[in-house]
Amino acid sequence: MNAVVEEHHDDHHDHGPAKGITRWLYTTNHKDIGTLYLWFSFAMFFVGGICALGIRAELFQPGLQIVQPELFNQLTTMHGLIMVFGAVMPAFVGLANWLVPMMIGAPDMALPRMNNYSFWILPFAFGMLISTFFMEGGAPNYGWTFYAPLSTEYAPPSVTFFIFAVHLMGISSIMGSINVIVTILNMRAPGMTLMQMPLFVWTWLITAYLLIAVMPVLAGVVTMMLMDIHFGTAFFSAAGGGDPVLFQHVFWFFGHPEVYIMILPAFGVVSAIIPTFARKKLFGYDSMVYATASIAFLSFIVWAHHMFTVGIPLAGELYFMYATMVIAVPTGVKVFNWVATMWQGSMTFETPMLFAIAFVILFTIGGFSGLMLSIVPADFQYHDTYFVVAHFHYVLVPGSIFSIMAAVYYWLPKWTGNMYDETLGKTHFWLSFIGVNVTFFPQHFIGLAGMPRRIPDYALQFADWNMISSCGAFLFGFSQLLFLFIILKCIRGGQKATERVWDGAKGLEWTIPSPAPYHTFSTPPKDMAEAHG
Amino acid sequence: MRYWLIDCYTPHLKIVKLGLKTKASMLFNNVIVLSLNGVSQMNNLKQLRHYLLLPMLLFCQTASADFSFWNLRKGVTEISREVYDLHMLIFYICCVIGVIVFGAMIVSMILHRKSLGVKPATFHESTKLEVAWTIIPIVILIGMAVPATSTLRDMYEPGEPDLDVEVRGYQWKWQYTYLNDDPAKEIQFISALRTPQDEIQNRAGKGEHYLLDVDNPLVVPINKRIRFLITSNDVIHSFWVPDFAVKKDAIPGFVHESWAIVEEPGVYRGQCAELCGKDHGFMPIVVHAMEQEDYDNWVLEKQEEAAKVFEIVGKSWSTDELIEKGEEVYARNCVACHQTNGQGIPPAFPSLVGQGIPVGPIAEHIDILLYGRAGTAMQAFGQQLNAAEIAAVVTYTRNAWGNNMQDSVQPKEINVMMASQ
Ligand code: HEM
Ligand SMILES: [Cu+2]
């Protein structure tokens, strides 16, 4: 099983990277590729962020001031697409590239060449997607959920480029997940059983299966759109005997697992960070693994909770309501386990821990609103209002994105060999924490009061909260420039990091020097006690 | 007393009477905030006081108001009240769980710090605990599922409708048809946003029902079971009236139903709740619920109107009359896409000036108005406008903005064309 590792045994394992741009173009090194993914994701985070600030600027006051409705719809659509597929997903793939081999004691990813391809597809995919802004008819304007027939018969011509871009992203994700699965199943250090793997590895293993299962579904739905638009089929066109609701079923069969693709690795990150700073073993490792697996399984059978208002029969509504509510159980188990890990620990509150704790609290708030949304009669009132916007931003921004930030602070010393500036890090945390809550908490109120989502202008009774929300958004957005500055500063220098970096840190990645050498674990590690905290 | 808590520091709105120095009791009962058009911005001092008052007002609101700007509305149907109670129940349960979980975290963060010299405990599993926090949530969830199921069943309860209204979504307006076995008595009209562009583009002060006002509201009698048959002609829309807890997607090729028994006369406002293109934010729904007697009068009026239209369509029109009427029709139905100056927003919304159909053969011009152009936002207006309106707008666009085609068409001719299809 581990033959690959044994053979790859050479005696010049600290030969460095190639020089110049070709290092990045041709690299097959998991650390280089991880770095590429992370920077790419960060760039997309800013592009998606600019779209968001455009939206929030328009919504600062009632009336149309800054963007007209056509552009507004393009901004909301591109914001969602770029953040989901360009910022959050690549960031987690970047973390997987950097960390999975180091955590399981493998020298690299199993399929390094494919690893290079799966990254380099992305700049083309997103270059093409973003270029649609400059095309006749503008960028996609039908929402990140691109419901037909708005995205087919009524779409701007750029929709074809959008479809192609989605295909490319899907190919990239599938290649990435194959790599993760093969690496984890075949390249663990001798003696490391599955139940000894760090939770980040576990959550990524499960996420990779989710990706392989649902990205083809997404590819399928966009292909059906392509056929409808260019080849005269009528999958989604009622006039041609097709069914617009079919689109939503197929989309959400991809879409719901997709939202878990964006949160399971976050669970892994937080499960690594909290024990370190509580100086106490993770509570309930086994139940964490089972909870993750059950969430993944359940994520396939709840998709129609996004479609409660499309006219599903009573039995269907009830089934999807119950199934959705059940997800709260394993999700609750995770939260309780994290709290139990903190309980009677010996905690310190460095930046990664601050982000991790904020994750637990704010993600839980998102879980509460999720639970409320699962109640069908109430969802009739919440659906497609700002309440839903508040819900998914609570699970995605202080959820997924905070976990990514926590991960960056936590492992940055290992990657760069330098400590980041703790004061600045904490400042960044507090600005982000306040910004996120000021932005998204009022959106619960706006939604309950009745403001639909995806509208460029609104009635006067929504004005107060929108103004507050916009202020929060600018605070959050601009705080991220500080994050960029902190990372650059850390790369350029700073207090030297030790091997272990954090005194409570456990795991194989903390047994190698900081910064991590270009090649690690050319000989597999022996000490498995270290592997899982 | 109903609350009128209108945003008080948006330009053009002014508090006319707000008991700033009032006792708490007044806050509970009748804060009256009126809005006036075009009144200058309130001064900073008042603004500041309003900011200070805001949280307090909000808090008081939950106590008694039926209109809230931070919570769901109770609404005016039995179902909507059930939904509201369900919403509050789940919300309170979440609050309790939140207090326990976040409370434990906060206690832990205060007590279990390294800086206090705490030595970490070593426990890392407990089957008992883990079983407990799996079972207890399941029990709580069942407690939520029971009332949720019963409310949902009530919503799906079949019943004999007293009135059937077909609700049809168009980009970006609604069409209401009061179904009647006798087609001659069927009432049908289009309901579109009434807020003027000047208010939207900030050239004029914003009115009280900014963006929530329509030219022809849906009118229904109270205490009658009204069945909405919901569908769409183009993309997916969603018919949503929060006060009835009715939200159903309007999907081309499907007719979905939903129903309400409105208990109080009043004007209830909602909006389209599914992204449907450019003017998704500008297609409100206004329902006017009235006593049966008033409703009956309204029906008579509407039917008389229909008879008048019949007459109008039958008579001969002068070109000037057509152009005058056409300008009006254009402003209501066409400007959203083709713009006031006829230049459109190409390529999605083509220009009508000096090119294409308006300066081509008139038959084609009429055809595209009647039947639309598949795969574009150009709709089949034959289903929305009467023959006089079609004739007028065709004549107008052929002669406006320097198109100067010097031709016209009579409503009668349109009628013949529509009948022959
Ligand atoms: C306790 C767990 C959760 C439950 C019960 C839940 C439930 C729901 C429901 C019922 C909706 C549909 C609301 C509507 O459109 O009317 C929804 C929307 C959504 N949820 Fe969750 N959710 C949960 C956790 C999550 C997580 C972990 C994520 C992602 C990290 C997530 C992301 C989303 C997104 C993106 C949407 C909106 C998609 C859209 O319409 O654009 N949710 N959730
Ligand atoms: Cu979902």
JSON list of C-alpha atoms and ligand atoms in Angstrom, two decimals, chain A residues 144-145 252 259-260 263 305-306 324 327 363 367 370-371 373-374 379 383 388 391-392 395-396 453, ligand 1:
[
{"chain": "A", "resi": 144, "resn": "TRP", "atom": "CA", "xyz": [-25.54, 32.15, -8.83]},
{"chain": "A", "resi": 145, "resn": "THR", "atom": "CA", "xyz": [-28.34, 29.58, -8.85]},
{"chain": "A", "resi": 252, "resn": "TRP", "atom": "CA", "xyz": [-29.95, 21.62, -5.97]},
{"chain": "A", "resi": 259, "resn": "VAL", "atom": "CA", "xyz": [-22.74, 24.00, 0.54]},
{"chain": "A", "resi": 260, "resn": "TYR", "atom": "CA", "xyz": [-21.34, 21.16, 2.63]},
{"chain": "A", "resi": 263, "resn": "ILE", "atom": "CA", "xyz": [-18.09, 23.73, 5.28]},
{"chain": "A", "resi": 305, "resn": "HIS", "atom": "CA", "xyz": [-35.55, 22.39, 0.95]},
{"chain": "A", "resi": 306, "resn": "HIS", "atom": "CA", "xyz": [-34.42, 25.12, -1.43]},
{"chain": "A", "resi": 324, "resn": "THR", "atom": "CA", "xyz": [-33.43, 18.73, 6.70]},
{"chain": "A", "resi": 327, "resn": "ILE", "atom": "CA", "xyz": [-29.03, 17.50, 9.74]},
{"chain": "A", "resi": 363, "resn": "PHE", "atom": "CA", "xyz": [-21.68, 29.19, 12.48]},
{"chain": "A", "resi": 367, "resn": "GLY", "atom": "CA", "xyz": [-27.34, 26.73, 12.01]},
{"chain": "A", "resi": 370, "resn": "GLY", "atom": "CA", "xyz": [-31.01, 27.03, 8.96]},
{"chain": "A", "resi": 371, "resn": "LEU", "atom": "CA", "xyz": [-33.22, 25.16, 11.34]},
{"chain": "A", "resi": 373, "resn": "LEU", "atom": "CA", "xyz": [-35.66, 27.73, 7.34]},
{"chain": "A", "resi": 374, "resn": "SER", "atom": "CA", "xyz": [-36.24, 24.00, 7.39]},
{"chain": "A", "resi": 379, "resn": "ASP", "atom": "CA", "xyz": [-39.95, 29.04, 5.08]},
{"chain": "A", "resi": 383, "resn": "HIS", "atom": "CA", "xyz": [-37.79, 32.05, 1.31]},
{"chain": "A", "resi": 388, "resn": "VAL", "atom": "CA", "xyz": [-31.97, 33.46, 3.66]},
{"chain": "A", "resi": 391, "resn": "HIS", "atom": "CA", "xyz": [-28.48, 32.51, 6.95]},
{"chain": "A", "resi": 392, "resn": "PHE", "atom": "CA", "xyz": [-26.06, 31.50, 4.28]},
{"chain": "A", "resi": 395, "resn": "VAL", "atom": "CA", "xyz": [-22.47, 29.86, 7.60]},
{"chain": "A", "resi": 396, "resn": "LEU", "atom": "CA", "xyz": [-20.21, 30.95, 4.78]},
{"chain": "A", "resi": 453, "resn": "ARG", "atom": "CA", "xyz": [-33.29, 39.23, -1.97]},
{"chain": "C", "resi": 1, "resn": "HEM", "atom": "C1", "xyz": [-28.18, 23.04, 10.41]},
{"chain": "C", "resi": 1, "resn": "HEM", "atom": "C2", "xyz": [-27.79, 23.09, 9.20]},
{"chain": "C", "resi": 1, "resn": "HEM", "atom": "C3", "xyz": [-28.52, 23.77, 8.07]},
{"chain": "C", "resi": 1, "resn": "HEM", "atom": "C4", "xyz": [-29.85, 23.79, 7.75]},
{"chain": "C", "resi": 1, "resn": "HEM", "atom": "C5", "xyz": [-30.96, 23.09, 8.50]},
{"chain": "C", "resi": 1, "resn": "HEM", "atom": "C6", "xyz": [-29.99, 24.59, 6.57]},
{"chain": "C", "resi": 1, "resn": "HEM", "atom": "C7", "xyz": [-31.18, 24.84, 5.94]},
{"chain": "C", "resi": 1, "resn": "HEM", "atom": "C8", "xyz": [-31.33, 25.64, 4.83]},
{"chain": "C", "resi": 1, "resn": "HEM", "atom": "C9", "xyz": [-32.55, 25.85, 4.12]},
{"chain": "C", "resi": 1, "resn": "HEM", "atom": "C10", "xyz": [-33.88, 25.24, 4.49]},
{"chain": "C", "resi": 1, "resn": "HEM", "atom": "C11", "xyz": [-32.30, 26.70, 3.09]},
{"chain": "C", "resi": 1, "resn": "HEM", "atom": "C12", "xyz": [-33.28, 27.20, 2.03]},
{"chain": "C", "resi": 1, "resn": "HEM", "atom": "C13", "xyz": [-33.85, 28.49, 2.41]},
{"chain": "C", "resi": 1, "resn": "HEM", "atom": "C14", "xyz": [-34.69, 29.09, 1.33]},
{"chain": "C", "resi": 1, "resn": "HEM", "atom": "O1", "xyz": [-34.18, 29.35, 0.22]},
{"chain": "C", "resi": 1, "resn": "HEM", "atom": "O2", "xyz": [-35.86, 29.33, 1.60]},
{"chain": "C", "resi": 1, "resn": "HEM", "atom": "C15", "xyz": [-30.91, 27.03, 3.15]},
{"chain": "C", "resi": 1, "resn": "HEM", "atom": "C16", "xyz": [-30.29, 27.86, 2.27]},
{"chain": "C", "resi": 1, "resn": "HEM", "atom": "C17", "xyz": [-28.91, 27.95, 2.15]},
{"chain": "C", "resi": 1, "resn": "HEM", "atom": "N1", "xyz": [-27.99, 27.37, 3.00]},
{"chain": "C", "resi": 1, "resn": "HEM", "atom": "FE1", "xyz": [-28.40, 26.28, 4.64]},
{"chain": "C", "resi": 1, "resn": "HEM", "atom": "N2", "xyz": [-28.79, 25.05, 6.20]},
{"chain": "C", "resi": 1, "resn": "HEM", "atom": "C18", "xyz": [-27.86, 24.58, 7.08]},
{"chain": "C", "resi": 1, "resn": "HEM", "atom": "C19", "xyz": [-26.51, 24.78, 7.04]},
{"chain": "C", "resi": 1, "resn": "HEM", "atom": "C20", "xyz": [-25.87, 25.36, 5.99]},
{"chain": "C", "resi": 1, "resn": "HEM", "atom": "C21", "xyz": [-24.46, 25.33, 5.80]},
{"chain": "C", "resi": 1, "resn": "HEM", "atom": "C22", "xyz": [-23.47, 24.63, 6.70]},
{"chain": "C", "resi": 1, "resn": "HEM", "atom": "C23", "xyz": [-24.21, 26.01, 4.66]},
{"chain": "C", "resi": 1, "resn": "HEM", "atom": "C24", "xyz": [-22.90, 26.30, 3.95]},
{"chain": "C", "resi": 1, "resn": "HEM", "atom": "C25", "xyz": [-21.77, 26.39, 4.47]},
{"chain": "C", "resi": 1, "resn": "HEM", "atom": "C26", "xyz": [-25.46, 26.48, 4.15]},
{"chain": "C", "resi": 1, "resn": "HEM", "atom": "C27", "xyz": [-25.58, 27.24, 3.02]},
{"chain": "C", "resi": 1, "resn": "HEM", "atom": "C28", "xyz": [-26.76, 27.63, 2.48]},
{"chain": "C", "resi": 1, "resn": "HEM", "atom": "C29", "xyz": [-26.88, 28.41, 1.28]},
{"chain": "C", "resi": 1, "resn": "HEM", "atom": "C30", "xyz": [-25.72, 28.90, 0.39]},
{"chain": "C", "resi": 1, "resn": "HEM", "atom": "C31", "xyz": [-28.22, 28.64, 1.07]},
{"chain": "C", "resi": 1, "resn": "HEM", "atom": "C32", "xyz": [-28.91, 29.49, 0.02]},
{"chain": "C", "resi": 1, "resn": "HEM", "atom": "C33", "xyz": [-28.72, 29.15, -1.35]},
{"chain": "C", "resi": 1, "resn": "HEM", "atom": "C34", "xyz": [-29.42, 30.15, -2.25]},
{"chain": "C", "resi": 1, "resn": "HEM", "atom": "O3", "xyz": [-30.65, 30.10, -2.37]},
{"chain": "C", "resi": 1, "resn": "HEM", "atom": "O4", "xyz": [-28.73, 31.00, -2.83]},
{"chain": "C", "resi": 1, "resn": "HEM", "atom": "N3", "xyz": [-26.45, 26.07, 4.99]},
{"chain": "C", "resi": 1, "resn": "HEM", "atom": "N4", "xyz": [-30.33, 26.36, 4.21]}
]
